[in-house]
mmCIF file of C-alpha atoms in Angstrom:
data_model
loop_
_atom_site.group_PDB
_atom_site.id
_atom_site.type_symbol
_atom_site.label_atom_id
_atom_site.label_comp_id
_atom_site.label_asym_id
_atom_site.label_seq_id
_atom_site.Cartn_x
_atom_site.Cartn_y
_atom_site.Cartn_z
ATOM 1 C CA MET Y 48 -92.926 136.795 100.959
ATOM 2 C CA LYS Y 49 -95.457 138.600 99.454
ATOM 3 C CA GLN Y 50 -95.547 142.026 101.712
ATOM 4 C CA LYS Y 51 -91.937 141.571 100.973
ATOM 5 C CA LEU Y 52 -92.819 141.102 97.037
ATOM 6 C CA ASN Y 53 -95.057 143.654 97.109
ATOM 7 C CA PHE Y 54 -93.093 146.630 98.682
ATOM 8 C CA SER Y 55 -89.991 145.726 96.420
ATOM 9 C CA MET Y 56 -92.926 146.150 93.233
ATOM 10 C CA LYS Y 57 -93.465 150.013 94.210
ATOM 11 C CA ILE Y 58 -89.629 150.581 94.604
ATOM 12 C CA PHE Y 59 -89.328 149.464 91.575
ATOM 13 C CA SER Y 60 -92.027 151.489 90.836
ATOM 14 C CA ILE Y 61 -90.962 154.156 91.856
ATOM 15 C CA ALA Y 62 -86.921 154.715 90.355
ATOM 16 C CA LEU Y 63 -88.440 153.183 86.011
ATOM 17 C CA MET Y 64 -90.966 156.245 86.884
ATOM 18 C CA ILE Y 65 -88.055 158.292 87.607
ATOM 19 C CA GLY Y 66 -85.786 156.752 84.501
ATOM 20 C CA ILE Y 67 -89.503 157.629 82.319
ATOM 21 C CA LEU Y 68 -89.941 161.333 83.402
ATOM 22 C CA THR Y 69 -86.493 162.211 82.765
ATOM 23 C CA LEU Y 70 -86.800 160.477 78.970
ATOM 24 C CA GLY Y 71 -89.842 162.580 79.417
ATOM 25 C CA GLY Y 72 -87.783 166.011 79.385
ATOM 26 C CA ALA Y 73 -86.906 166.176 75.610
ATOM 27 C CA ASN Y 74 -89.707 166.913 74.737
ATOM 28 C CA LYS Y 75 -89.354 170.673 76.482
ATOM 29 C CA ALA Y 76 -85.574 170.854 75.190
ATOM 30 C CA LYS Y 77 -84.567 168.393 72.164
ATOM 31 C CA ALA Y 78 -81.401 169.638 72.050
ATOM 32 C CA GLN Y 79 -80.519 168.865 75.848
ATOM 33 C CA PHE Y 80 -81.578 165.402 76.300
ATOM 34 C CA SER Y 81 -79.373 162.679 74.398
ATOM 35 C CA TYR Y 82 -80.498 158.577 75.248
ATOM 36 C CA GLY Y 83 -78.114 155.575 73.791
ATOM 37 C CA LEU Y 84 -77.380 151.711 74.580
ATOM 38 C CA LYS Y 85 -74.343 150.812 76.420
ATOM 39 C CA VAL Y 86 -73.063 147.884 78.176
ATOM 40 C CA ASN Y 87 -70.283 146.319 80.540
ATOM 41 C CA ALA Y 88 -68.208 144.656 81.647
ATOM 42 C CA GLY Y 89 -66.670 144.255 85.046
ATOM 43 C CA ILE Y 90 -66.105 142.180 87.917
ATOM 44 C CA ALA Y 91 -69.074 141.048 90.944
ATOM 45 C CA CYS Y 92 -69.299 139.918 94.645
ATOM 46 C CA GLN Y 93 -70.608 140.376 97.780
ATOM 47 C CA SER Y 94 -69.732 141.326 101.095
ATOM 48 C CA ASP Y 95 -69.726 143.421 104.153
ATOM 49 C CA LEU Y 96 -71.372 146.802 104.057
ATOM 50 C CA LEU Y 97 -69.512 149.867 103.824
ATOM 51 C CA LYS Y 98 -66.513 147.565 102.119
ATOM 52 C CA ILE Y 99 -64.970 148.161 99.028
ATOM 53 C CA ALA Y 100 -64.106 144.489 99.132
ATOM 54 C CA ASP Y 101 -62.828 143.002 101.924
ATOM 55 C CA ASN Y 102 -61.638 140.184 100.357
ATOM 56 C CA CYS Y 103 -64.557 138.858 99.145
ATOM 57 C CA ASP Y 104 -65.198 135.701 95.465
ATOM 58 C CA ILE Y 105 -65.514 137.454 92.797
ATOM 59 C CA ARG Y 106 -66.963 136.566 89.547
ATOM 60 C CA PHE Y 107 -67.500 137.844 85.802
ATOM 61 C CA SER Y 108 -70.486 140.238 85.914
ATOM 62 C CA PRO Y 109 -72.150 141.717 82.666
ATOM 63 C CA SER Y 110 -74.291 143.959 82.010
ATOM 64 C CA VAL Y 111 -76.638 145.982 78.776
ATOM 65 C CA GLY Y 112 -78.690 149.129 78.919
ATOM 66 C CA LEU Y 113 -80.853 151.851 77.838
ATOM 67 C CA LEU Y 114 -79.101 154.790 78.529
ATOM 68 C CA THR Y 115 -80.942 158.584 78.620
ATOM 69 C CA LYS Y 116 -79.965 161.270 80.180
ATOM 70 C CA TYR Y 117 -80.612 165.256 79.963
ATOM 71 C CA GLN Y 118 -77.843 168.062 79.509
ATOM 72 C CA PHE Y 119 -79.350 171.148 81.971
ATOM 73 C CA ALA Y 120 -75.504 172.872 82.019
ATOM 74 C CA GLU Y 121 -72.230 172.826 80.910
ATOM 75 C CA GLY Y 122 -71.165 171.025 83.410
ATOM 76 C CA PHE Y 123 -73.920 169.382 84.124
ATOM 77 C CA ALA Y 124 -76.160 166.747 83.482
ATOM 78 C CA LEU Y 125 -78.080 163.392 85.265
ATOM 79 C CA LYS Y 126 -78.647 160.374 83.458
ATOM 80 C CA SER Y 127 -80.348 157.673 83.849
ATOM 81 C CA GLY Y 128 -81.888 154.976 82.335
ATOM 82 C CA ILE Y 129 -82.593 150.641 82.513
ATOM 83 C CA ASP Y 130 -80.116 148.099 83.212
ATOM 84 C CA TYR Y 131 -79.977 143.881 82.504
ATOM 85 C CA GLN Y 132 -76.939 143.274 85.188
ATOM 86 C CA GLN Y 133 -75.618 139.999 86.893
ATOM 87 C CA LYS Y 134 -74.509 140.165 89.737
ATOM 88 C CA GLY Y 135 -73.422 137.687 92.688
ATOM 89 C CA ARG Y 136 -70.229 134.995 94.555
ATOM 90 C CA ASN Y 137 -67.841 132.906 93.605
ATOM 91 C CA PHE Y 138 -66.615 131.001 96.982
ATOM 92 C CA THR Y 139 -65.959 127.165 97.609
ATOM 93 C CA GLU Y 140 -68.351 126.204 100.476
ATOM 94 C CA ASN Y 141 -67.062 121.815 102.407
ATOM 95 C CA ASN Y 142 -64.502 121.754 99.164
ATOM 96 C CA GLN Y 143 -66.967 122.724 96.932
ATOM 97 C CA ASP Y 144 -67.145 125.112 93.820
ATOM 98 C CA VAL Y 145 -71.007 127.295 95.156
ATOM 99 C CA SER Y 146 -71.390 130.161 92.193
ATOM 100 C CA ASN Y 147 -74.009 132.453 92.876
ATOM 101 C CA LYS Y 148 -76.115 134.001 90.585
ATOM 102 C CA LEU Y 149 -78.167 137.073 90.814
ATOM 103 C CA HIS Y 150 -79.612 138.471 87.545
ATOM 104 C CA TYR Y 151 -81.086 142.074 88.206
ATOM 105 C CA LEU Y 152 -83.651 144.338 86.237
ATOM 106 C CA THR Y 153 -81.731 148.469 86.962
ATOM 107 C CA VAL Y 154 -83.040 151.610 87.105
ATOM 108 C CA PRO Y 155 -79.553 153.737 87.961
ATOM 109 C CA LEU Y 156 -79.898 158.045 88.766
ATOM 110 C CA LYS Y 157 -76.463 159.804 88.434
ATOM 111 C CA ALA Y 158 -75.385 163.242 88.441
ATOM 112 C CA GLU Y 159 -73.232 163.646 85.806
ATOM 113 C CA PHE Y 160 -70.309 166.600 86.380
ATOM 114 C CA SER Y 161 -68.361 167.413 83.367
ATOM 115 C CA ALA Y 162 -64.780 169.457 81.983
ATOM 116 C CA GLY Y 163 -64.940 170.547 78.041
ATOM 117 C CA GLU Y 164 -63.600 172.283 75.851
ATOM 118 C CA LYS Y 165 -62.620 175.058 78.820
ATOM 119 C CA ALA Y 166 -60.686 172.530 81.118
ATOM 120 C CA GLY Y 167 -58.477 173.082 77.170
ATOM 121 C CA PHE Y 168 -60.222 169.536 76.240
ATOM 122 C CA LYS Y 169 -60.627 170.084 72.326
ATOM 123 C CA LYS Y 170 -64.185 170.444 70.795
ATOM 124 C CA GLY Y 171 -66.837 167.304 71.990
ATOM 125 C CA GLN Y 172 -63.800 165.647 74.545
ATOM 126 C CA ARG Y 173 -65.390 165.706 77.777
ATOM 127 C CA VAL Y 174 -63.759 164.088 81.968
ATOM 128 C CA PHE Y 175 -67.630 163.096 83.492
ATOM 129 C CA PHE Y 176 -68.020 161.836 86.664
ATOM 130 C CA ALA Y 177 -71.542 160.831 88.328
ATOM 131 C CA VAL Y 178 -72.623 159.511 91.233
ATOM 132 C CA GLY Y 179 -76.577 158.536 92.732
ATOM 133 C CA PRO Y 180 -78.469 155.773 93.887
ATOM 134 C CA TYR Y 181 -79.994 152.979 91.917
ATOM 135 C CA LEU Y 182 -82.753 150.732 92.844
ATOM 136 C CA SER Y 183 -82.683 147.135 91.324
ATOM 137 C CA TYR Y 184 -85.555 144.100 91.167
ATOM 138 C CA LEU Y 185 -84.393 140.453 91.514
ATOM 139 C CA LEU Y 186 -85.398 138.399 87.553
ATOM 140 C CA ASP Y 187 -83.537 135.753 88.573
ATOM 141 C CA ALA Y 188 -80.706 133.964 91.456
ATOM 142 C CA LYS Y 189 -79.403 130.742 91.950
ATOM 143 C CA ALA Y 190 -77.136 128.555 94.136
ATOM 144 C CA GLU Y 191 -74.505 125.856 90.552
ATOM 145 C CA ILE Y 192 -72.685 123.049 92.461
ATOM 146 C CA ASN Y 193 -70.818 121.290 89.970
ATOM 147 C CA SER Y 194 -73.789 122.152 87.621
ATOM 148 C CA VAL Y 195 -76.842 121.509 89.736
ATOM 149 C CA SER Y 196 -78.740 123.876 89.709
ATOM 150 C CA SER Y 197 -80.803 125.090 93.066
ATOM 151 C CA ASP Y 198 -83.004 128.548 94.043
ATOM 152 C CA LEU Y 199 -81.666 131.305 97.015
ATOM 153 C CA ASP Y 200 -82.914 132.388 99.237
ATOM 154 C CA THR Y 201 -83.029 136.422 98.562
ATOM 155 C CA LYS Y 202 -84.541 139.535 98.834
ATOM 156 C CA ASN Y 203 -87.046 140.639 95.628
ATOM 157 C CA PHE Y 204 -84.767 144.114 95.423
ATOM 158 C CA ASP Y 205 -81.578 146.023 95.977
ATOM 159 C CA ALA Y 206 -80.571 149.337 96.532
ATOM 160 C CA GLY Y 207 -77.367 151.097 96.482
ATOM 161 C CA LEU Y 208 -75.005 154.592 95.085
ATOM 162 C CA GLY Y 209 -73.330 154.061 91.628
ATOM 163 C CA PHE Y 210 -70.006 156.319 90.973
ATOM 164 C CA GLU Y 211 -68.455 156.670 87.541
ATOM 165 C CA MET Y 212 -66.309 158.183 85.770
ATOM 166 C CA GLY Y 213 -64.782 158.515 82.529
ATOM 167 C CA MET Y 214 -64.077 160.232 78.803
ATOM 168 C CA GLU Y 215 -66.568 161.412 76.253
ATOM 169 C CA PHE Y 216 -65.853 161.633 72.575
ATOM 170 C CA PRO Y 217 -67.759 163.231 69.138
ATOM 171 C CA VAL Y 218 -68.548 160.074 67.152
ATOM 172 C CA PHE Y 219 -70.342 159.839 63.846
ATOM 173 C CA ASN Y 220 -71.203 163.760 63.464
ATOM 174 C CA GLN Y 221 -73.841 164.688 66.535
ATOM 175 C CA LYS Y 222 -73.443 161.162 68.451
ATOM 176 C CA ALA Y 223 -71.121 160.739 71.784
ATOM 177 C CA LEU Y 224 -68.965 157.732 73.280
ATOM 178 C CA GLN Y 225 -68.260 157.628 76.160
ATOM 179 C CA LEU Y 226 -65.705 155.144 77.929
ATOM 180 C CA GLY Y 227 -66.475 154.909 81.981
ATOM 181 C CA LEU Y 228 -65.271 153.391 84.703
ATOM 182 C CA ASN Y 229 -67.773 152.120 87.090
ATOM 183 C CA TYR Y 230 -68.496 150.982 90.457
ATOM 184 C CA ASP Y 231 -71.664 149.838 92.600
ATOM 185 C CA MET Y 232 -72.155 149.453 96.696
ATOM 186 C CA GLY Y 233 -75.270 147.572 97.371
ATOM 187 C CA PHE Y 234 -76.784 149.213 100.542
ATOM 188 C CA VAL Y 235 -79.176 146.113 100.980
ATOM 189 C CA GLU Y 236 -78.503 142.452 102.238
ATOM 190 C CA VAL Y 237 -78.860 140.203 99.666
ATOM 191 C CA TYR Y 238 -79.628 137.259 101.634
ATOM 192 C CA ASN Y 239 -82.766 136.114 104.034
ATOM 193 C CA SER Y 240 -80.416 133.625 105.764
ATOM 194 C CA THR Y 241 -77.125 135.039 105.378
ATOM 195 C CA PRO Y 242 -76.514 138.321 106.979
ATOM 196 C CA ASP Y 243 -73.745 141.564 106.300
ATOM 197 C CA LEU Y 244 -73.444 140.397 102.527
ATOM 198 C CA HIS Y 245 -74.137 142.958 99.821
ATOM 199 C CA ASN Y 246 -73.500 143.418 96.841
ATOM 200 C CA LYS Y 247 -69.816 145.065 94.568
ATOM 201 C CA MET Y 248 -69.297 145.610 91.538
ATOM 202 C CA THR Y 249 -66.639 146.869 89.377
ATOM 203 C CA SER Y 250 -66.955 147.750 85.629
ATOM 204 C CA ILE Y 251 -66.276 149.292 82.675
ATOM 205 C CA SER Y 252 -68.663 149.950 80.425
ATOM 206 C CA LEU Y 253 -69.539 151.179 77.138
ATOM 207 C CA GLY Y 254 -71.886 153.806 75.559
ATOM 208 C CA LEU Y 255 -73.229 155.650 72.807
ATOM 209 C CA LEU Y 256 -75.023 158.454 73.160
ATOM 210 C CA PHE Y 257 -77.627 160.121 69.939
#
């Protein structure tokens, strides 16, 4: 267990460094760098690898985080940040309702492709698509049965691929509002004793960039 914890901490540290390096770009080109806050509301489940849902039992999945963005060119940017996320699943076992709640600290890294005025949108408006990996460190994992909680035997980290598409609108002079539809697919088995269950999450996000 200690070796697994050390390994997951190393993975998480690498992801955190990626986010910091992205943040550091502000010193070289402030006009191309933006940062902000975002909130997500959606649903999460756990199912077989590479299957979008697989008829899995869903649960409400909120998240909140910090967002950083570095604009390399008119239609290309790199996005990162740090998110607090809740994932898991609700299901029935032995005629009892079970709710597995997992709390993660997640560092995503996405390449964002966008189109603005050249595609016919008004000044400051753009449509975007972003894709990239994420790494998550597990903060807590509990199973709740009839209001009684117990610890879950889970991996200490998660990793996967995130997708996002949406619109960006100019607000309050130099600020921008991003409205997005997100999907995250985990590649790491969540539980040590239950195979073939991976995190999946679909959400709507609202982000404000400064």
